[in-house]
mmCIF file of C-alpha atoms in Angstrom:
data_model
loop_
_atom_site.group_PDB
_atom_site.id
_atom_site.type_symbol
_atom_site.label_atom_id
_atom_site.label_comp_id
_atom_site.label_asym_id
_atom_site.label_seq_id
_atom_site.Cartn_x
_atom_site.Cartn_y
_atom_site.Cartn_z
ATOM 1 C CA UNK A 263 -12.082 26.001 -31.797
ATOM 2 C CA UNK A 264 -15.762 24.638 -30.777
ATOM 3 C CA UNK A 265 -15.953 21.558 -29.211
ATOM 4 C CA UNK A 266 -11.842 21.243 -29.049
ATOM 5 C CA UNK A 267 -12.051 21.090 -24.596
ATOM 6 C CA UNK A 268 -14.861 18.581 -24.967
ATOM 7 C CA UNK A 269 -12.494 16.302 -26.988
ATOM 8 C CA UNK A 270 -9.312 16.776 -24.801
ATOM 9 C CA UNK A 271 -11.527 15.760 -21.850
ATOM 10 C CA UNK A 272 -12.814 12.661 -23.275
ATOM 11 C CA UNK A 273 -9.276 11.758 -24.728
ATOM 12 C CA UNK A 274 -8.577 11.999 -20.998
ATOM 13 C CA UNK A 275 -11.690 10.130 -19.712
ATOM 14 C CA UNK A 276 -10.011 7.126 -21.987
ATOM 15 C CA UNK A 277 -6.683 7.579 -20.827
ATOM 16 C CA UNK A 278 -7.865 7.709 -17.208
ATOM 17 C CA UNK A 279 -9.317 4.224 -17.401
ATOM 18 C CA UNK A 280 -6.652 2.565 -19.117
ATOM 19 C CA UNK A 281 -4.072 4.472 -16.949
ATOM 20 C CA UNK A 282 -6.151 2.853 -13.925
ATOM 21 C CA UNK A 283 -5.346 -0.558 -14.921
ATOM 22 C CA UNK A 284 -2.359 -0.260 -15.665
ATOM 23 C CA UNK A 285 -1.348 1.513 -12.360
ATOM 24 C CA UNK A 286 -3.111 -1.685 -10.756
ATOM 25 C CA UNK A 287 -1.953 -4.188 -12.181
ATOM 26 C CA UNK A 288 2.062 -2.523 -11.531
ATOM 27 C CA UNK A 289 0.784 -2.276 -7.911
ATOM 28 C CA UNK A 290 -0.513 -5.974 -8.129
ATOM 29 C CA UNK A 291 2.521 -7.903 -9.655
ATOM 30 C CA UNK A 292 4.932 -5.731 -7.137
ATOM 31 C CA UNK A 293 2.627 -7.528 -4.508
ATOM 32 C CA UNK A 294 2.830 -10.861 -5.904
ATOM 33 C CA UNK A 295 6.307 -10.283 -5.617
ATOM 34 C CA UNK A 296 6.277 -10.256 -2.032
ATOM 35 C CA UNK A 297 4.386 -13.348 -1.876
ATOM 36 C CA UNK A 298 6.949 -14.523 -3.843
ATOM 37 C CA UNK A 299 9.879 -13.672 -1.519
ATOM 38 C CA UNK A 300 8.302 -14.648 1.425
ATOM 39 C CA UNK A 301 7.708 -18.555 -0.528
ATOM 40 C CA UNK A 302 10.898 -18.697 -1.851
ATOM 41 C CA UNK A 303 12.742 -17.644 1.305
ATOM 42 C CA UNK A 304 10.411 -20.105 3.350
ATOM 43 C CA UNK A 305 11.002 -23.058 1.436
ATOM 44 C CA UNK A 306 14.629 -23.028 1.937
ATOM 45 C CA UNK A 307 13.920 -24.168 5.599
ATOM 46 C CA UNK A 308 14.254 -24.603 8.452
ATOM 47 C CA UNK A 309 10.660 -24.961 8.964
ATOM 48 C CA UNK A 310 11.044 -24.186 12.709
ATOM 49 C CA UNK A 311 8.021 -22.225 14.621
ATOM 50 C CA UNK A 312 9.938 -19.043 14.401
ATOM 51 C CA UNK A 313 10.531 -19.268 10.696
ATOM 52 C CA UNK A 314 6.773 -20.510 10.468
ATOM 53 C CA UNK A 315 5.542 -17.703 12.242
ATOM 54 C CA UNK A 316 7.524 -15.476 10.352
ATOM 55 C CA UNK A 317 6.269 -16.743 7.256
ATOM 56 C CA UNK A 318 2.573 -16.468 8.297
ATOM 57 C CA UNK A 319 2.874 -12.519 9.096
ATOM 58 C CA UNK A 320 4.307 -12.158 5.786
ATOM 59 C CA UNK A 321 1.593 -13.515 3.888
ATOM 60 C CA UNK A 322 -0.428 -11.523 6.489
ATOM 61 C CA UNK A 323 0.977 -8.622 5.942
ATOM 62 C CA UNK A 324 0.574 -8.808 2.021
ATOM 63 C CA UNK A 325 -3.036 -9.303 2.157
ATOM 64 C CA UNK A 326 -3.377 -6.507 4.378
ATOM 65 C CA UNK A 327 -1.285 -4.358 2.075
ATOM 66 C CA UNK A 328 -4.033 -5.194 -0.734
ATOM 67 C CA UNK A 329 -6.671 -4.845 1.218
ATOM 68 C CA UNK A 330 -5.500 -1.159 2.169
ATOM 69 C CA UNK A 331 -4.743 -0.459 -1.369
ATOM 70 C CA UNK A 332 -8.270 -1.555 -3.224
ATOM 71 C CA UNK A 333 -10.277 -0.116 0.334
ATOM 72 C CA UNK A 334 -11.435 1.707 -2.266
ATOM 73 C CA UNK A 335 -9.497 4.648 -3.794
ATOM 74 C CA UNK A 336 -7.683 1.331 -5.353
ATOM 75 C CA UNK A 337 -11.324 0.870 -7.432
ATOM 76 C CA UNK A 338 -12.172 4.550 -8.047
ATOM 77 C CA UNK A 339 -9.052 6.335 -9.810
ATOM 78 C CA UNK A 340 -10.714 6.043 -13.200
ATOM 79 C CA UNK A 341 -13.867 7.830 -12.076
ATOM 80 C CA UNK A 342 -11.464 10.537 -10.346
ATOM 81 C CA UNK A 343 -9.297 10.996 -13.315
ATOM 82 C CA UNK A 344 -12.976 11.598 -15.080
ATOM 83 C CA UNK A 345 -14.433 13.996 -12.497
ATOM 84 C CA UNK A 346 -11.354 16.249 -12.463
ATOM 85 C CA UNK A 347 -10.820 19.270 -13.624
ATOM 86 C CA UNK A 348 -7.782 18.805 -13.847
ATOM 87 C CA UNK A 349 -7.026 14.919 -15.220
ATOM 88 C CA UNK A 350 -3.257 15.155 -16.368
ATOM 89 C CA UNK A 351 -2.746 16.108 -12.306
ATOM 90 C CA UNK A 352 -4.496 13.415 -11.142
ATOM 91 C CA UNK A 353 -2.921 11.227 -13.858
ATOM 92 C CA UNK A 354 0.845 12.544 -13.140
ATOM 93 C CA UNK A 355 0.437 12.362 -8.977
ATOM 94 C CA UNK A 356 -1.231 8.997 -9.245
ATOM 95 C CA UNK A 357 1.888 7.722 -10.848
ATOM 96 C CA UNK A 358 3.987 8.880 -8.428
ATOM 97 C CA UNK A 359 1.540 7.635 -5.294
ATOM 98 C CA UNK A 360 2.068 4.238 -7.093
ATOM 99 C CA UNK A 361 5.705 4.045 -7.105
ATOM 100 C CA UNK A 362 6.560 5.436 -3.290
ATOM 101 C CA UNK A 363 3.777 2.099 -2.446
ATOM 102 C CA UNK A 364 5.479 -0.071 -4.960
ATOM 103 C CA UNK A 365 9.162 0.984 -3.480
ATOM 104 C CA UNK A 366 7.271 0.463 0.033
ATOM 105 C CA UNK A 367 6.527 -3.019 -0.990
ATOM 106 C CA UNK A 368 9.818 -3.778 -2.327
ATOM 107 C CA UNK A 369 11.189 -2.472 1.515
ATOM 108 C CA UNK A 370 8.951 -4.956 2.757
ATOM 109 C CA UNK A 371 9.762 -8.268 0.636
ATOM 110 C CA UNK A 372 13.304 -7.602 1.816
ATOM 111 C CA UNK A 373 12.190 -7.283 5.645
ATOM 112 C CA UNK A 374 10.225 -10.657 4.604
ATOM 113 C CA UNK A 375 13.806 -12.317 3.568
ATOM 114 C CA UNK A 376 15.117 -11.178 7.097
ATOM 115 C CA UNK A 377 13.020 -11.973 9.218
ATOM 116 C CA UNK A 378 12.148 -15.533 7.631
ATOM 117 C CA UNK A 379 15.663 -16.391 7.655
ATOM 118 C CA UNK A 380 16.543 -14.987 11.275
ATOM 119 C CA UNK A 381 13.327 -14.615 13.146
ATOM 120 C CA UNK A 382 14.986 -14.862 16.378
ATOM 121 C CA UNK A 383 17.692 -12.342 15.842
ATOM 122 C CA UNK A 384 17.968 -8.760 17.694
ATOM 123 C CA UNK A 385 17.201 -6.553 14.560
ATOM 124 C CA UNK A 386 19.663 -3.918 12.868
ATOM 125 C CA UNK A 387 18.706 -0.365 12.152
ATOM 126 C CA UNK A 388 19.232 -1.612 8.308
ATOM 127 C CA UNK A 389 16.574 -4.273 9.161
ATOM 128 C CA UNK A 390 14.629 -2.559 11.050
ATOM 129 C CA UNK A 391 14.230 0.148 8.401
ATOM 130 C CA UNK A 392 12.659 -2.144 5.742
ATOM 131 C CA UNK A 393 10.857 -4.325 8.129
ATOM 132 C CA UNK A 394 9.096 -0.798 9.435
ATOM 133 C CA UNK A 395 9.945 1.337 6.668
ATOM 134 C CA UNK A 396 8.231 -0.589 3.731
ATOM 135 C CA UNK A 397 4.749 -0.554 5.246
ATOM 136 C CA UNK A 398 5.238 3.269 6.119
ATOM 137 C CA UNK A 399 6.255 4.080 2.556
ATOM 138 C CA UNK A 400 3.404 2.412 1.459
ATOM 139 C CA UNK A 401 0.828 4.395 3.539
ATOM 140 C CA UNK A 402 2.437 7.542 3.087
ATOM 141 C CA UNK A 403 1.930 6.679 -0.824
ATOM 142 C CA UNK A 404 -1.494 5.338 -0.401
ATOM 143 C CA UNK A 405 -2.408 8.314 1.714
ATOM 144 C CA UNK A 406 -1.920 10.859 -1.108
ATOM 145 C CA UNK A 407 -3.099 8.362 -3.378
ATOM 146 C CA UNK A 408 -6.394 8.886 -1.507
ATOM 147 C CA UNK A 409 -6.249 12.348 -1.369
ATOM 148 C CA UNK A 410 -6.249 12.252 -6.020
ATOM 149 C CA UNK A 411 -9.349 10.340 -5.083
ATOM 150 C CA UNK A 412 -11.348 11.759 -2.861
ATOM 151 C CA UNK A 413 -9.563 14.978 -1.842
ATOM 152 C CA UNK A 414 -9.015 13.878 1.783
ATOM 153 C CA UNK A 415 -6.891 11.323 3.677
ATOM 154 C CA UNK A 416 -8.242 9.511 6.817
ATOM 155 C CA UNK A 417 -6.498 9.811 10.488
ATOM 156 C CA UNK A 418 -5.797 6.513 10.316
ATOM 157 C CA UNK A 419 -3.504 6.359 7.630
ATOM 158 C CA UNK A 420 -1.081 9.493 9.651
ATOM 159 C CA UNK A 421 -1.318 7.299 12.871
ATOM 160 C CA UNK A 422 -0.277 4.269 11.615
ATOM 161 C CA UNK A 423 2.452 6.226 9.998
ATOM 162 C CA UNK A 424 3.368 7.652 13.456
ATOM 163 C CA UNK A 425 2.935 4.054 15.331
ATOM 164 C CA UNK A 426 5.566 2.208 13.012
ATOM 165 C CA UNK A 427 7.748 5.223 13.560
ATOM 166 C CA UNK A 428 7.549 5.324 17.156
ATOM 167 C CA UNK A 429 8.131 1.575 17.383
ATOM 168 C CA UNK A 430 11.420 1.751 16.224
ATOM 169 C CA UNK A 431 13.085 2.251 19.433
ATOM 170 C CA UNK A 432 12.080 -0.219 21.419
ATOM 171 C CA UNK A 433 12.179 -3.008 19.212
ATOM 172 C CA UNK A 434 15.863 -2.302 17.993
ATOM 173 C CA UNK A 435 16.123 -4.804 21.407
ATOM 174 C CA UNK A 436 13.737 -7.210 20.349
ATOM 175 C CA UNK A 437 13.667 -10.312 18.268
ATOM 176 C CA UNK A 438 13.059 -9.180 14.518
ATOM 177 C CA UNK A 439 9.967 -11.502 14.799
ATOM 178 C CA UNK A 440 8.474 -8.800 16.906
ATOM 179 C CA UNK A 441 9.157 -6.170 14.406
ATOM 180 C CA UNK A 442 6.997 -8.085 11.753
ATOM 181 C CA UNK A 443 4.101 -8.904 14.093
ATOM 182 C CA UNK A 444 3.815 -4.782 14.922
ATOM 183 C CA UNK A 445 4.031 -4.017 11.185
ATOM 184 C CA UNK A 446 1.149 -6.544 11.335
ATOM 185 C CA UNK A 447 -0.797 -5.265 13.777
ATOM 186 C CA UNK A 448 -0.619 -1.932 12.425
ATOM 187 C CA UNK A 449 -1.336 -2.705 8.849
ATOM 188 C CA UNK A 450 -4.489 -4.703 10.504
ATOM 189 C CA UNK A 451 -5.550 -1.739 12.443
ATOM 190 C CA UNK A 452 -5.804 0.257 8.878
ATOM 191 C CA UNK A 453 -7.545 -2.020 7.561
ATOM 192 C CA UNK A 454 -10.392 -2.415 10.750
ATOM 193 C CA UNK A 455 -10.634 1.619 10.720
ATOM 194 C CA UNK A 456 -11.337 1.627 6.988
ATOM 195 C CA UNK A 457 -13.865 -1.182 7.046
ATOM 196 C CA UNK A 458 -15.466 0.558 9.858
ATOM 197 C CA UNK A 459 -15.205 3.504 8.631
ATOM 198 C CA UNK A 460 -17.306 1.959 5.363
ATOM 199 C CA UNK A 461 -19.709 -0.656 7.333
ATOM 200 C CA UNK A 462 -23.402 0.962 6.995
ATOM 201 C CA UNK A 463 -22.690 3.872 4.707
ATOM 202 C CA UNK A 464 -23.369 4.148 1.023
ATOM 203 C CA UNK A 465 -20.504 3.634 -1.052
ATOM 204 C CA UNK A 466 -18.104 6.755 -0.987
ATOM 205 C CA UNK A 467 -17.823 8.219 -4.614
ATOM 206 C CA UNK A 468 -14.247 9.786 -6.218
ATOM 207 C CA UNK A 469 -14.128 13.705 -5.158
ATOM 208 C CA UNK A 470 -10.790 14.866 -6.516
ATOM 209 C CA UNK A 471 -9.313 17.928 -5.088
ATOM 210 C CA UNK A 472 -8.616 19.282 -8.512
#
C-alpha cells in the first residue's frame, strides 16, 4: 500500500529514541550499582591504605566505565537506529551489546567486593576472572555496540581486550590490589585513545553498518 514503508520507518524512528533511553538508563543504574558495592563494602572497614586504595580504583574504574560507554556511541544510538536501513537490527543487537556490558559490570562490582575486603591477598583464578573479566566483557559489548553505531570498532577497544587477558598470568602471584590498578590503567588507556582520537575533529556522526 502507498506510504505503508514510510510509516513503519517512522514507527521505528520513535521506537529508536525511546529504546535509546531506556537502554541508558539500564546501563546507568547497573553502574550505580557498582558504586554502590564498592560504598557499601568500604564502609564496613577497615579503613586501612590498602582497603582505601582499593576503594579509590573502584570508583575509578566506574567513571571510566561511563566515560567509555557515553564516548559517544553511548549519545548516538537513536540517530543510528534512524539512519538504518535496517532499525529492528540495530534495535535487537543493541539490546544484546547492553546486556554482555551490564553482565560485565556486574563481574566487576563483585571484583570491587574482593578486592575491598582483601586488597592484600594473592588473587584466585575465581577472583581474578571478575576483577579482569568484568571490564573485558564490557568492552567486548561496547565494541559491537560501536560497531550498530558507526559500523566500525576502534583498535583500542581489541587491545585493551588483549592487555587484561594477557595480564592474567602474572598477576595470579600478585596482591589482588594489583589486579584492580591494571584493570584501571587499562580502562584509562581507552578512555585517553578515545578522547584523542576525538580532540580537534568535528563530532563523528552515527554510520550504521546496516
Amino acid at each position: 500500500m502507498p506510504g505503508l514503508g514510510r510509516s513503519k520507518i517512522s514507527k521505528w524512528e520513535i521506537a529508536g529514541e525511546h529504546l535509546a533511553e531506556r537502554y541508558q538508563q539500564f546501563f546507568l543504574v547497573a553502574l550505580g550499582e557498582t558504586l554502590l558495592v564498592a560504598g557499601l563494602t568500604y564502609s564496613k572497614g577497615p579503613y586501612e591504605a590498602g582497603h582505601a586504595w582499593a576503594f579509590s580504583l573502584a570508583l575509578a574504574t566506574s567513571i571510566l566505565l561511563w566515560r567509555i560507554y557515553v564516548q559517544r556511541a553511548g549519545q548516538l544510538l537513536a540517530e543510528a537506529m534512524m539512519k538504518a536501513r535496517h532499525p529492528a537490527s540495530v534495535g535487537r543487537s543493541a539490546a544484546d551489546t547492553h546486556l554482555v556490558m551490564v553482565v560485565g559490570l556486574a563481574a566487576t562490582a563483585i571484583g570491587y567486593e574482593l578486592i575491598i575486603e582483601h586488597p592484600l591477598d594473592r588473587i584466585s583464578g575465581a577472583w581474578l576472572a571478575t576483577v579482569l573479566g568484568g571490564p573485558a566483557l564490557f568492552l567486548a559489548g561496547r565494541a559491537r555496540f560501536e560497531y550498530d553505531v558507526f559500523g566500525r570498532v576502534s583498535r583500542a577497544r581489541w587491545i585493551a581486550i588483549l592487555v587484561l587477558v594477557a595480564a592474567a598470568v602474572p598477576l595470579l602471584h600478585l596482591p589482588g590490589l594489583a589486579a584492580t590498578a591494571v584493570a584501571a590503567l587499562v580502562l584509562g588507556a581507552v578512555a585517553v585513545a578515545d578522547a584523542h582520537r576525538a580532540h580537534g575533529a568535528p563530532p563523528e556522526a552515527a554510520a550504521p553498518p546496516s
